[in-house]
PDB file of C-alpha atoms and ligand atoms in Angstrom:
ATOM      1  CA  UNK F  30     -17.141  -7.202  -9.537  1.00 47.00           C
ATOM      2  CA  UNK F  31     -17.237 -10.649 -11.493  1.00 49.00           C
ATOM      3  CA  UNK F  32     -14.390 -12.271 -10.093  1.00 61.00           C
ATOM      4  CA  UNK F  33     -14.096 -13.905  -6.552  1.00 71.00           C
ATOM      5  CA  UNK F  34     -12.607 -11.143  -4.222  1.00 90.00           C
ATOM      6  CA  UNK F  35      -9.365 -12.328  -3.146  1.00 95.00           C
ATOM      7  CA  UNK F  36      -9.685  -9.735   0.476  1.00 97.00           C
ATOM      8  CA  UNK F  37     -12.287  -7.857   1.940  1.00 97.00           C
ATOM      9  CA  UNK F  38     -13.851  -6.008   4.402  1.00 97.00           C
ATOM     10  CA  UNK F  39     -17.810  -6.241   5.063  1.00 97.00           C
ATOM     11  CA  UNK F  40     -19.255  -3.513   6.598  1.00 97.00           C
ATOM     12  CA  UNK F  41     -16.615  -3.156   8.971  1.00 98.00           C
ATOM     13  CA  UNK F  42     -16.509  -0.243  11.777  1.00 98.00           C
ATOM     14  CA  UNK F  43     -13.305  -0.127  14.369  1.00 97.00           C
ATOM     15  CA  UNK F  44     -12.956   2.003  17.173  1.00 96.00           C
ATOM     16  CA  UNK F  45     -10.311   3.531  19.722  1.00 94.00           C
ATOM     17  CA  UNK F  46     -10.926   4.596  23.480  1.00 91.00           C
ATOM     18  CA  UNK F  47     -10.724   8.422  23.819  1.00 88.00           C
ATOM     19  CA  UNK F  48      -7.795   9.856  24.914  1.00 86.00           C
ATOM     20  CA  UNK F  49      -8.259   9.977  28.392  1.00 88.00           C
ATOM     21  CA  UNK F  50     -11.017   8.720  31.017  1.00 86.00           C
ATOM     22  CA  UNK F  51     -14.259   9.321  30.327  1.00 86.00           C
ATOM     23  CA  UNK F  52     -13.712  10.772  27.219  1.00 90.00           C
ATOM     24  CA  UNK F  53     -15.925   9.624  23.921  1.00 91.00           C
ATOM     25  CA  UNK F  54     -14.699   7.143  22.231  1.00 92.00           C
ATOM     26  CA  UNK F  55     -13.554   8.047  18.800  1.00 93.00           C
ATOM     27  CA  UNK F  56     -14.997   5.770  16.098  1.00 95.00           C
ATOM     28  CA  UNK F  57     -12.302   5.383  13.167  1.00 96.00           C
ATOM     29  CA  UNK F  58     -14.049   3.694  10.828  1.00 97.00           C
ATOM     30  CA  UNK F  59     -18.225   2.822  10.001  1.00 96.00           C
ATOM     31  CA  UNK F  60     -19.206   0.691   7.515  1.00 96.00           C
ATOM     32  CA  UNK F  61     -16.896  -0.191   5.565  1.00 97.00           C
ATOM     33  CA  UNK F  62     -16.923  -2.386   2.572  1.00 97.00           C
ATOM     34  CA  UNK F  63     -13.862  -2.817   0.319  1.00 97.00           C
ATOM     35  CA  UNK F  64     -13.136  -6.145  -1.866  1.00 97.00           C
ATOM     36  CA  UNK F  65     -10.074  -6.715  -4.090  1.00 98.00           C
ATOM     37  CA  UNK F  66     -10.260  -9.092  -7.432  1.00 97.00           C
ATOM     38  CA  UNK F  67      -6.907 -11.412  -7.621  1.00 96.00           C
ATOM     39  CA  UNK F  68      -4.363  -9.301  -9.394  1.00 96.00           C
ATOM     40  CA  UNK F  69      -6.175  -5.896  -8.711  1.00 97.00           C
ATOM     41  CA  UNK F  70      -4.114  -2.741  -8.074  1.00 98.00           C
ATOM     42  CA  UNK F  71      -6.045  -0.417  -5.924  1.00 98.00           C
ATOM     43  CA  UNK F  72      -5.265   2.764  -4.212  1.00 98.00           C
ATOM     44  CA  UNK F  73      -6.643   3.919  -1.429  1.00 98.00           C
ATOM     45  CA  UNK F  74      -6.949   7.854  -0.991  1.00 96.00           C
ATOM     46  CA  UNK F  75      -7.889   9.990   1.937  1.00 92.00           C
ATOM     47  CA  UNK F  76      -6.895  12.695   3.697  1.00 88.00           C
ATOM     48  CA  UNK F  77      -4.555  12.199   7.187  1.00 89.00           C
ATOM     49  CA  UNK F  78      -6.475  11.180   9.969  1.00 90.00           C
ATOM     50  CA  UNK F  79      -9.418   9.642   7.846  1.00 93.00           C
ATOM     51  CA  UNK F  80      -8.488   5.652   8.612  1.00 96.00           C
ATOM     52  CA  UNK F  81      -6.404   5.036   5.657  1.00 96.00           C
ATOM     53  CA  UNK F  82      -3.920   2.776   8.065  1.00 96.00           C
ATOM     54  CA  UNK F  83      -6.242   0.951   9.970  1.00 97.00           C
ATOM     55  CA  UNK F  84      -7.724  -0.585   7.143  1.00 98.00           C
ATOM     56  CA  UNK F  85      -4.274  -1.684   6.307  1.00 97.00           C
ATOM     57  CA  UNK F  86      -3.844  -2.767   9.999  1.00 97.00           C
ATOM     58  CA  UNK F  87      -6.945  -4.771   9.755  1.00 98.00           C
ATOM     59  CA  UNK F  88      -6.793  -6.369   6.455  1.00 97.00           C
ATOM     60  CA  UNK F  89      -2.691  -7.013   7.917  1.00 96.00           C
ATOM     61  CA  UNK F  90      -4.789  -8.838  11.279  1.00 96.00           C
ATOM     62  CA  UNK F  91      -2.819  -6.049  13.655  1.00 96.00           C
ATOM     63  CA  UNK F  92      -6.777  -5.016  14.494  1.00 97.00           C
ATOM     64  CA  UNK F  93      -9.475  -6.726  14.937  1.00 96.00           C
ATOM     65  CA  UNK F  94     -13.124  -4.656  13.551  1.00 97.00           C
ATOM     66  CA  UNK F  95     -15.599  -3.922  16.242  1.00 96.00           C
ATOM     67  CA  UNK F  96     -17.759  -5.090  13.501  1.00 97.00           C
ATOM     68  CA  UNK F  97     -18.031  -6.306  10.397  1.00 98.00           C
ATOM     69  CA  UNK F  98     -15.942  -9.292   8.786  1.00 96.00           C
ATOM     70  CA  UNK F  99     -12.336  -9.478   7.223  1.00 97.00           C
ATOM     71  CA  UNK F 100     -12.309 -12.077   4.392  1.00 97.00           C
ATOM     72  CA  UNK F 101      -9.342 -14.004   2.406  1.00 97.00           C
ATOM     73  CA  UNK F 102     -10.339 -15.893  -0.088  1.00 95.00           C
ATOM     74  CA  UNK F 103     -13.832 -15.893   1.478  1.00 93.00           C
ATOM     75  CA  UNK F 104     -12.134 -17.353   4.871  1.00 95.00           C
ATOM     76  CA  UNK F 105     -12.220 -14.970   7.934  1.00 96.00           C
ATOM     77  CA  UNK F 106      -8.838 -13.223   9.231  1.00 96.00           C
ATOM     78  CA  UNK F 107      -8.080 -13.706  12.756  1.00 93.00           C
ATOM     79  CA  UNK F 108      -4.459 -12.198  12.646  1.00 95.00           C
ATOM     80  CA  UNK F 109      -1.559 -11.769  10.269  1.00 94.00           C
ATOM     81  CA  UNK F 110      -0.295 -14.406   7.634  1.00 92.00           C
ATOM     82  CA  UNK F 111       2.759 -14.803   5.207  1.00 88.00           C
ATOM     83  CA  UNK F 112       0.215 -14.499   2.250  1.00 93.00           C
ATOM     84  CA  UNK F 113      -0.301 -10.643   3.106  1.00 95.00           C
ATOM     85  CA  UNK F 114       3.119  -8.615   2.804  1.00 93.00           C
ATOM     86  CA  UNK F 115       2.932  -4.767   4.335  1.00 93.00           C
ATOM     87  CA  UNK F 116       5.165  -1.927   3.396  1.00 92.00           C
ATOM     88  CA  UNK F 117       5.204   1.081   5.634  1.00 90.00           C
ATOM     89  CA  UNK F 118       6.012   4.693   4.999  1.00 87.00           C
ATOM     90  CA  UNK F 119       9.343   4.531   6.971  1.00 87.00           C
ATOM     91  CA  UNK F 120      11.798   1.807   5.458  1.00 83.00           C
ATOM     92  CA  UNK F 121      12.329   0.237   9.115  1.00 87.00           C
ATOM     93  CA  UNK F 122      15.446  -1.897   7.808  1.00 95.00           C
ATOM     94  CA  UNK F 123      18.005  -2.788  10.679  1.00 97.00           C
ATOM     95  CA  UNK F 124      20.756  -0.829  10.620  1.00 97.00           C
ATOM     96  CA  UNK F 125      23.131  -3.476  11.661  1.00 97.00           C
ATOM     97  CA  UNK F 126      21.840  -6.162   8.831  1.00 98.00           C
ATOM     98  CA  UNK F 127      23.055  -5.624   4.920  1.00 98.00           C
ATOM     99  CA  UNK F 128      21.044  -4.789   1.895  1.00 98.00           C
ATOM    100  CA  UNK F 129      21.147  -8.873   1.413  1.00 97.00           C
ATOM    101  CA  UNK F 130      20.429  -9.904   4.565  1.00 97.00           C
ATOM    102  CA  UNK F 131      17.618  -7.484   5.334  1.00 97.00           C
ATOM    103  CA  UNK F 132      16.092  -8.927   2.317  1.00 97.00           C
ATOM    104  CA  UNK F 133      16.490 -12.493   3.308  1.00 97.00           C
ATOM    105  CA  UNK F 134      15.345 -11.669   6.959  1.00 95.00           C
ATOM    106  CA  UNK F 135      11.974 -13.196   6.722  1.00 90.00           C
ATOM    107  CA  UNK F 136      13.208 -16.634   5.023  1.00 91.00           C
ATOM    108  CA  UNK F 137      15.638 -17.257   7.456  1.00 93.00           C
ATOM    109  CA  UNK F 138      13.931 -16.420  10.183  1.00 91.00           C
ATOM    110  CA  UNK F 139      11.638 -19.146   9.480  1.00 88.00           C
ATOM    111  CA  UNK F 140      14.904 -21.265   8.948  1.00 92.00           C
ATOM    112  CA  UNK F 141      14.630 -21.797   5.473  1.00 91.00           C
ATOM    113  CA  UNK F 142      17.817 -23.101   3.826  1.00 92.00           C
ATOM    114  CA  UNK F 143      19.848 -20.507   1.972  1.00 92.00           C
ATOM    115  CA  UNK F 144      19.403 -22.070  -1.391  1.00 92.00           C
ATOM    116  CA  UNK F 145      15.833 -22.300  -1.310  1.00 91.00           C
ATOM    117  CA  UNK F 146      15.254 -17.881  -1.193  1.00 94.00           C
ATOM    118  CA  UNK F 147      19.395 -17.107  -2.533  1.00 95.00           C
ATOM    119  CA  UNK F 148      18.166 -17.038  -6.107  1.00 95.00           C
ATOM    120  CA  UNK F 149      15.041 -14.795  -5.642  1.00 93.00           C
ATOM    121  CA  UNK F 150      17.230 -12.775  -3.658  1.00 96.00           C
ATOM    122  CA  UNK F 151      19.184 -12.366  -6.206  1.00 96.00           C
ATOM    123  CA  UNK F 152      15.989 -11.901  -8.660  1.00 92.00           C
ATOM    124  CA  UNK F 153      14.678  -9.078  -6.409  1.00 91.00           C
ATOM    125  CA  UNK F 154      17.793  -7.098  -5.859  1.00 95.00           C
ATOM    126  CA  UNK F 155      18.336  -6.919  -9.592  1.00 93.00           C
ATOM    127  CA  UNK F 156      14.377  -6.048 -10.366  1.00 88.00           C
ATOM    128  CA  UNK F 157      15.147  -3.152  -7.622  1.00 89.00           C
ATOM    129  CA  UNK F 158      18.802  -2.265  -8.810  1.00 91.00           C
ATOM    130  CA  UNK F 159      20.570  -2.979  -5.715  1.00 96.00           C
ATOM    131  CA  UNK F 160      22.607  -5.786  -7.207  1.00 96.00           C
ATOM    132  CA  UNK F 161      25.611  -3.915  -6.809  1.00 97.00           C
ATOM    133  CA  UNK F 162      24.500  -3.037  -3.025  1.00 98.00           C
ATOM    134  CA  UNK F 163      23.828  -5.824  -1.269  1.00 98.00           C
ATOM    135  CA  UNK F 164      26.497  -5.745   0.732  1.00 98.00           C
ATOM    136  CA  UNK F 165      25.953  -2.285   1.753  1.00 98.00           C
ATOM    137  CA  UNK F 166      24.481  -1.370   5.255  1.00 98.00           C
ATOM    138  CA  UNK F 167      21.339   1.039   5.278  1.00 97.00           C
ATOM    139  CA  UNK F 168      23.085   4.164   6.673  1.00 96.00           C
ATOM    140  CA  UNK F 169      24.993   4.232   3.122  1.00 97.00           C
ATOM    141  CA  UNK F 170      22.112   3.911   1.555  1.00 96.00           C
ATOM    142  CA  UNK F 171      19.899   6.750  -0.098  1.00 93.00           C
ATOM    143  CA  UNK F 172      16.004   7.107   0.936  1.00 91.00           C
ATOM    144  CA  UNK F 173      14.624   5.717  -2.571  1.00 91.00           C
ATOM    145  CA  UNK F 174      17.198   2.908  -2.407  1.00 94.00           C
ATOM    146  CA  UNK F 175      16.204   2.473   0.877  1.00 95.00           C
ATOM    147  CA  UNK F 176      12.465   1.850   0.280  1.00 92.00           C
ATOM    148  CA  UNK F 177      14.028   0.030  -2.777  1.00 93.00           C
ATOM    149  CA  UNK F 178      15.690  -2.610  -0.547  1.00 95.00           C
ATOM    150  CA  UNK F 179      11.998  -2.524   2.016  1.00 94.00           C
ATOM    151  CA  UNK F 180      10.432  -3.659  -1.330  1.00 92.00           C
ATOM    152  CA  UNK F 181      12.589  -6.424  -2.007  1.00 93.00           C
ATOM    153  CA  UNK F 182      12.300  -7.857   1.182  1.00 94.00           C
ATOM    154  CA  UNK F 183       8.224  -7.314   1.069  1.00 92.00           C
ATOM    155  CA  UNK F 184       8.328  -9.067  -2.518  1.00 90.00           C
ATOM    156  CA  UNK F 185      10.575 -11.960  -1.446  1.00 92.00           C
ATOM    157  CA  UNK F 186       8.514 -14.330   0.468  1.00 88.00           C
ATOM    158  CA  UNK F 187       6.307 -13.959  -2.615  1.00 89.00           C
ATOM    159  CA  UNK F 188       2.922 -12.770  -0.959  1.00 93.00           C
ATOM    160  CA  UNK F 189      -0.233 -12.920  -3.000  1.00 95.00           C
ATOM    161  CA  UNK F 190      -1.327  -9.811  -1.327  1.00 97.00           C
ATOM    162  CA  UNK F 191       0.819  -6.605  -0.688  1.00 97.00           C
ATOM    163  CA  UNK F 192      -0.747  -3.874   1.525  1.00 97.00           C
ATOM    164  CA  UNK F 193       1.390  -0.947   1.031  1.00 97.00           C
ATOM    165  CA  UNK F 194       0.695   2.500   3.586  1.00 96.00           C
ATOM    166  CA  UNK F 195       2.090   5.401   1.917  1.00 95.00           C
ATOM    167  CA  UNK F 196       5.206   3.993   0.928  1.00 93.00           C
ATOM    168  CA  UNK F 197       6.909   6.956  -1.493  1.00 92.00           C
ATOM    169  CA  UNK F 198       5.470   9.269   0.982  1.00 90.00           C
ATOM    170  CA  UNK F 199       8.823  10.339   2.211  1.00 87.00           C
ATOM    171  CA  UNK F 200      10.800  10.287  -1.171  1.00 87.00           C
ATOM    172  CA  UNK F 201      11.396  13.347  -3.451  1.00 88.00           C
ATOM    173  CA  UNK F 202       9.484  14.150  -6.451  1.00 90.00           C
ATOM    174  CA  UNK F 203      11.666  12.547  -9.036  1.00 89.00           C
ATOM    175  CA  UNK F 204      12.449   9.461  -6.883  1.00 87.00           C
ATOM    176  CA  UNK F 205       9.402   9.011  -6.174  1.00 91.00           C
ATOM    177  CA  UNK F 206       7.972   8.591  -9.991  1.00 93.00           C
ATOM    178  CA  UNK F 207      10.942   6.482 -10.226  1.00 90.00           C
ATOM    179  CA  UNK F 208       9.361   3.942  -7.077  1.00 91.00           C
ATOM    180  CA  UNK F 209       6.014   4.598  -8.722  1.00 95.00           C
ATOM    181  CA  UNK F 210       7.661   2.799 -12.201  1.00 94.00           C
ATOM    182  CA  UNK F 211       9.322   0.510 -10.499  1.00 90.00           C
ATOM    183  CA  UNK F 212       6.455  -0.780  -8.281  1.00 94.00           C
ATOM    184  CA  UNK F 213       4.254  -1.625 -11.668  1.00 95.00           C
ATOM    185  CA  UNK F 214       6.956  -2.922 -13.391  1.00 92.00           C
ATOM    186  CA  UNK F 215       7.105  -5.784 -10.722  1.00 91.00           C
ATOM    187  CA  UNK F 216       3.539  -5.695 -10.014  1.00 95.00           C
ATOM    188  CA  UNK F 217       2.934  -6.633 -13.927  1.00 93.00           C
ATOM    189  CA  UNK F 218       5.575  -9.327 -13.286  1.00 90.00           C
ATOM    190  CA  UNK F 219       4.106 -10.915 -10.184  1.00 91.00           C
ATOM    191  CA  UNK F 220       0.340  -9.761 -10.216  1.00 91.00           C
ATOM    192  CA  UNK F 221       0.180  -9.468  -6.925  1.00 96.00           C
ATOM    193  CA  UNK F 222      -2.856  -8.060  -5.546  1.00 97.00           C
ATOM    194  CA  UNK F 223      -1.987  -4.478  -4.412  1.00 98.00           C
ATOM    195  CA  UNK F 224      -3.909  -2.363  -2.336  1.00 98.00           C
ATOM    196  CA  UNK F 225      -1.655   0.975  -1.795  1.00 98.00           C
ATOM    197  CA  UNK F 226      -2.721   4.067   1.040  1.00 98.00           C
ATOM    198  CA  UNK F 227      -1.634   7.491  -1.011  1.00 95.00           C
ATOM    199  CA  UNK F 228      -3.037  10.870   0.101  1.00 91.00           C
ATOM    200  CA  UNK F 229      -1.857  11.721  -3.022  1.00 94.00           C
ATOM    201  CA  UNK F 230      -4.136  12.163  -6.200  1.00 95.00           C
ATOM    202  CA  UNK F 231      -1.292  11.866  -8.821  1.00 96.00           C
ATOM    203  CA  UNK F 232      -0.327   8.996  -7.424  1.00 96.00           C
ATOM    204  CA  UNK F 233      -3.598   7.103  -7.193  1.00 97.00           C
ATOM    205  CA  UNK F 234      -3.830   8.129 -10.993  1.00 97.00           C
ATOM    206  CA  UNK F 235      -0.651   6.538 -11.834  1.00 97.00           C
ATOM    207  CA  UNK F 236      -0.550   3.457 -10.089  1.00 98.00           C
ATOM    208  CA  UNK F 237      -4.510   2.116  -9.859  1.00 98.00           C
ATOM    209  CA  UNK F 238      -6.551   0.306 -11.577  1.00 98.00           C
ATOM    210  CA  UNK F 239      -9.420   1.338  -9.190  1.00 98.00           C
ATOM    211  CA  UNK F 240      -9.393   4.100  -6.789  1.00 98.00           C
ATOM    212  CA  UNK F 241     -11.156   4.390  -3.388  1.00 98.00           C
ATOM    213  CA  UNK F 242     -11.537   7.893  -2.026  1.00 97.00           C
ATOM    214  CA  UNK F 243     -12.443   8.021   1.825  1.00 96.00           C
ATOM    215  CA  UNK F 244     -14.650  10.294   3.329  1.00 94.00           C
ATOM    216  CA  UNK F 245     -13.033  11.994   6.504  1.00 89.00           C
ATOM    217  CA  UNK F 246     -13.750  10.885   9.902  1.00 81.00           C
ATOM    218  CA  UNK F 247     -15.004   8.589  10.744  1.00 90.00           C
ATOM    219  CA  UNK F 248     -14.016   6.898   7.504  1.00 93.00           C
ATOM    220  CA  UNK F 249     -15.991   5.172   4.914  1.00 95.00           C
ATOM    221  CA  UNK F 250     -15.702   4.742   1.031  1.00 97.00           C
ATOM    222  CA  UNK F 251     -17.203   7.724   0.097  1.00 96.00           C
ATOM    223  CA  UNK F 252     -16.011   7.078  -4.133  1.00 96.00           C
ATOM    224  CA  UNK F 253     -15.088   4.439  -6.151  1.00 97.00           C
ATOM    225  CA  UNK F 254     -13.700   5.225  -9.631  1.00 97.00           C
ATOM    226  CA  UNK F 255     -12.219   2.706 -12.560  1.00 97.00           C
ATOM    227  CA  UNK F 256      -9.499   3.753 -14.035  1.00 97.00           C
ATOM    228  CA  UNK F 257      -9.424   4.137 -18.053  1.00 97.00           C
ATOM    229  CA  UNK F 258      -5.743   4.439 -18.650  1.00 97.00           C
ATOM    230  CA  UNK F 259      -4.384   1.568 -20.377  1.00 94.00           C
ATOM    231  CA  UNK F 260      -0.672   0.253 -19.326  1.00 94.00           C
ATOM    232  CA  UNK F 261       2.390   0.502 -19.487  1.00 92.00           C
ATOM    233  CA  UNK F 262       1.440   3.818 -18.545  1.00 94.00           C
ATOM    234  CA  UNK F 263       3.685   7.014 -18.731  1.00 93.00           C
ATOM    235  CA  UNK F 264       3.344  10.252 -16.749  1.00 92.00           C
ATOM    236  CA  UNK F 265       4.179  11.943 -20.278  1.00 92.00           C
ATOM    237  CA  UNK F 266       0.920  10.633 -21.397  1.00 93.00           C
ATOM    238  CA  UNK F 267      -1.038  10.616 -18.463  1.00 95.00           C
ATOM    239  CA  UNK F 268      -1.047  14.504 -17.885  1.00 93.00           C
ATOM    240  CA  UNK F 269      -2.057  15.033 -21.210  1.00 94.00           C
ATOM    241  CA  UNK F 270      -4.661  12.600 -21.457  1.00 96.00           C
ATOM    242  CA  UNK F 271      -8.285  14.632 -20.927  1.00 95.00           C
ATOM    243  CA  UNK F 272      -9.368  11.940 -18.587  1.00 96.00           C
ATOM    244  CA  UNK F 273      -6.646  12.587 -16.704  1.00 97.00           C
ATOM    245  CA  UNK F 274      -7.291  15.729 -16.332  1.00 96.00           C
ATOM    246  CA  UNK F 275     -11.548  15.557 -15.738  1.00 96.00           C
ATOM    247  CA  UNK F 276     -10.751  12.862 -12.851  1.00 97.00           C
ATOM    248  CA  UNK F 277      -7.992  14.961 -11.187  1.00 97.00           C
ATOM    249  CA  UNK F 278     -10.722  17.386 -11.019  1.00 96.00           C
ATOM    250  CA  UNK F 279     -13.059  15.339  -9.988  1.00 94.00           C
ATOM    251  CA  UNK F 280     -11.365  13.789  -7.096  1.00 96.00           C
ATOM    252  CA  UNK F 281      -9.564  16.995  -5.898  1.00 95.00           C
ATOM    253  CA  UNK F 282     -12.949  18.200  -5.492  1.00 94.00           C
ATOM    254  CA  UNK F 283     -14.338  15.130  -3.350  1.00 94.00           C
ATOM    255  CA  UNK F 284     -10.822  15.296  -1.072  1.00 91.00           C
ATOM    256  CA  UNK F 285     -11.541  19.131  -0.604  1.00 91.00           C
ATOM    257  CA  UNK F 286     -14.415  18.283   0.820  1.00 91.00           C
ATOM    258  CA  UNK F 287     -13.231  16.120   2.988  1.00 89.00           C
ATOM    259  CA  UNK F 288     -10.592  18.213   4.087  1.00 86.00           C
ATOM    260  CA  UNK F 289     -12.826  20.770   5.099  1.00 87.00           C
ATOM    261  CA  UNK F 290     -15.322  18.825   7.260  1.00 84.00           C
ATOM    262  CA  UNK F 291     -12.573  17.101   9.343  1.00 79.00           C
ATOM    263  CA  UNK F 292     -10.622  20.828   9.524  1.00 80.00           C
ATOM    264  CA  UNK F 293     -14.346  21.795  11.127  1.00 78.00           C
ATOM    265  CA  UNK F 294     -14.670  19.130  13.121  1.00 73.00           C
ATOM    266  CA  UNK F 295     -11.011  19.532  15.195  1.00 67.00           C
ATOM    267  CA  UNK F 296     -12.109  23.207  14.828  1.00 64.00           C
ATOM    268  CA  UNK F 297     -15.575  23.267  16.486  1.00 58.00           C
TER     269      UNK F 297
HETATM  270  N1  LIG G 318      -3.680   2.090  17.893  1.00 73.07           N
HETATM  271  C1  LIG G 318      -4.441   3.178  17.977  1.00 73.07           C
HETATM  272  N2  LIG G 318      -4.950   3.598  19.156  1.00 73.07           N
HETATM  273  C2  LIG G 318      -5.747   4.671  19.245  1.00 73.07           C
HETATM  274  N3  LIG G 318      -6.109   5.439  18.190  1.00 73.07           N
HETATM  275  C3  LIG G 318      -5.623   5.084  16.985  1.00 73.07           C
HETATM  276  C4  LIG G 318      -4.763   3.942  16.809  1.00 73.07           C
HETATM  277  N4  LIG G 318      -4.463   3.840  15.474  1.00 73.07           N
HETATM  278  C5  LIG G 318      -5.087   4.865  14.870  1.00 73.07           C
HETATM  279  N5  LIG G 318      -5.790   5.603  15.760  1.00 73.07           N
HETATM  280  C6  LIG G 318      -6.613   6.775  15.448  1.00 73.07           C
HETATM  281  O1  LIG G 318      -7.416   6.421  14.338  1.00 73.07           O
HETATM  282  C7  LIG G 318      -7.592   7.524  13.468  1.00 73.07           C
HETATM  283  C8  LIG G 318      -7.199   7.119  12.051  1.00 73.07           C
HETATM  284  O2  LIG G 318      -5.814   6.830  12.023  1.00 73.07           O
HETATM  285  P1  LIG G 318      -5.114   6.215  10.738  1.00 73.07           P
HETATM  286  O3  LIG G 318      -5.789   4.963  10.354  1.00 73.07           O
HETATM  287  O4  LIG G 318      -3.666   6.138  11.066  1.00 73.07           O
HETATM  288  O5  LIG G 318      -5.398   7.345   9.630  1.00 73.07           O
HETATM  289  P2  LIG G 318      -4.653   7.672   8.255  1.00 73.07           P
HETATM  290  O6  LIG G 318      -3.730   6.531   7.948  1.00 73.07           O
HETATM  291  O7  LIG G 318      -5.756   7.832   7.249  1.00 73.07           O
HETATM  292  O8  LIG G 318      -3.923   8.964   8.456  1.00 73.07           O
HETATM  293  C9  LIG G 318      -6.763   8.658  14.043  1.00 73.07           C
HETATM  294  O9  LIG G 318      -7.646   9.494  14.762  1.00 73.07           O
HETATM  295  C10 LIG G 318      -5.805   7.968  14.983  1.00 73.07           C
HETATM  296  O10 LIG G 318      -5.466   8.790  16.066  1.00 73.07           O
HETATM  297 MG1  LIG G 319      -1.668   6.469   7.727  1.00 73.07          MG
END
């Protein structure tokens, strides 16, 4: 890669006690190096179980690597920062907050002044079409416009780097190529520096610029692949490109794999 890498991981391994006493310890990740270029949008595929998470969790500064280094901007992470956003699967708004002020939690928290985050507030809700809902309390929200509103409040406090684990996971088909449009359409805005957890292959496809694919555990980069598809891209296009359609194959093949030796594994 040419440019400076904005977040990385060198050769990083983490591991968890076993389950109970006495029991081997179960090593999540070996050897792991990833880097992301400022304004990169990379997905990160695997299959469950493989360490997808914990690389989030790490590059967040929730873990700390048994070995290996964590780097921003060639500086070493010790723990978490306003500079790295995270979206999780599950929207976790509070119930008990609006659309508005679930957005604005983080800013006012740290006891900003209203008029220094109202107007990007306002920015945000509109880029994610809850203009007309910020009043509205999660429970009357759907599941998209949920993750819609978790978005908004990720995107608000304007981090350079969004780590996003599986975040359209839970959404329905249609909703969630909706999310999927919506993401790069503010991503192309803001260039943040994405790096997005999908088991998915469709949506690696879609969204990346660069896609990782893990091997199972414990999990290392097993693939790298750049992306050809220019942007704006459209699914139309897309599934009838022949690319598309020779890297599908490609990397269904490699997450088969996978698949099958951690199926053996909790087998044998
Ligand atoms: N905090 C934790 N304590 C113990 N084990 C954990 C913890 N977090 C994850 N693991 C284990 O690490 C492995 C990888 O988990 P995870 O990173 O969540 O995978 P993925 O996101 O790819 O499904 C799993 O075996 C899981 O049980
Ligand atoms: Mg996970």
């Amino acid at each position: 890669m040419s440019r400076v890498a904005r977040i990385a991981l060198n050769r990083v391994s983490l591991r968890f006690p076993g389950p109970t006493a006495g029991s081997p310890d179960n090593q999540v990740l070996s050897d792991v190096s990833l880097a992301l270029a400022d304004g990169e949008f990379v997905c990160l595929l695997g299959s469950s179980g493989c360490g997808k998470s914990s690389i989030l969790n790490l590059l967040a500064g929730f873990e700390r690597p048994d070995q290996g280094e964590l780097r921003l901007d060639g500086r070493p992470i010790y723990g978490p920062g306003p500079e790295r956003g995270m979206v999780f699967q599950q929207p976790t708004l509070f119930p008990w907050l609006s659309v508005r002020d679930n957005v604005t939690f983080g800013p006012r928290m740290a006891g900003q002044s209203a008029d220094r985050y109202q107007a990007d507030a306002d920015r945000f809700l509109r880029l994610v079409g809850l203009q007309d809902f910020a009043s509205h309390f999660p429970w009357q929200l759907s599941g998209g416009m949920r993750q819609r509103a978790a978005l908004a409040r990720a995107w608000l406090p304007k981090p350079e780097i969004l780590l996003m684990d599986e975040p359209f996971g839970a959404l329905d088909a249609q909703t969630r190529l909706a999310m999927q449009e919506l993401l790069t359409h503010i991503w192309q805005t803001t260039r943040t520096t994405i790096l997005f957890v999908t088991h998915d292959v469709d949506e690696a496809l879609f969204l990346a610029d660069r896609v990782l694919i893990m091997s199972a555990s414990p999990g290392t980069i097993r693939e790298e692949l750049q992306l050809p598809f220019e942007r704006p891209r459209s699914l139309e296009d897309l599934v009838t490109d022949p690319d598309y359609g020779q890297l599908k194959r490609s990397i269904l093949h490699v997450v088969r794999e996978e698949v099958a030796k951690s199926l053996n594994s909790v087998i044998a």
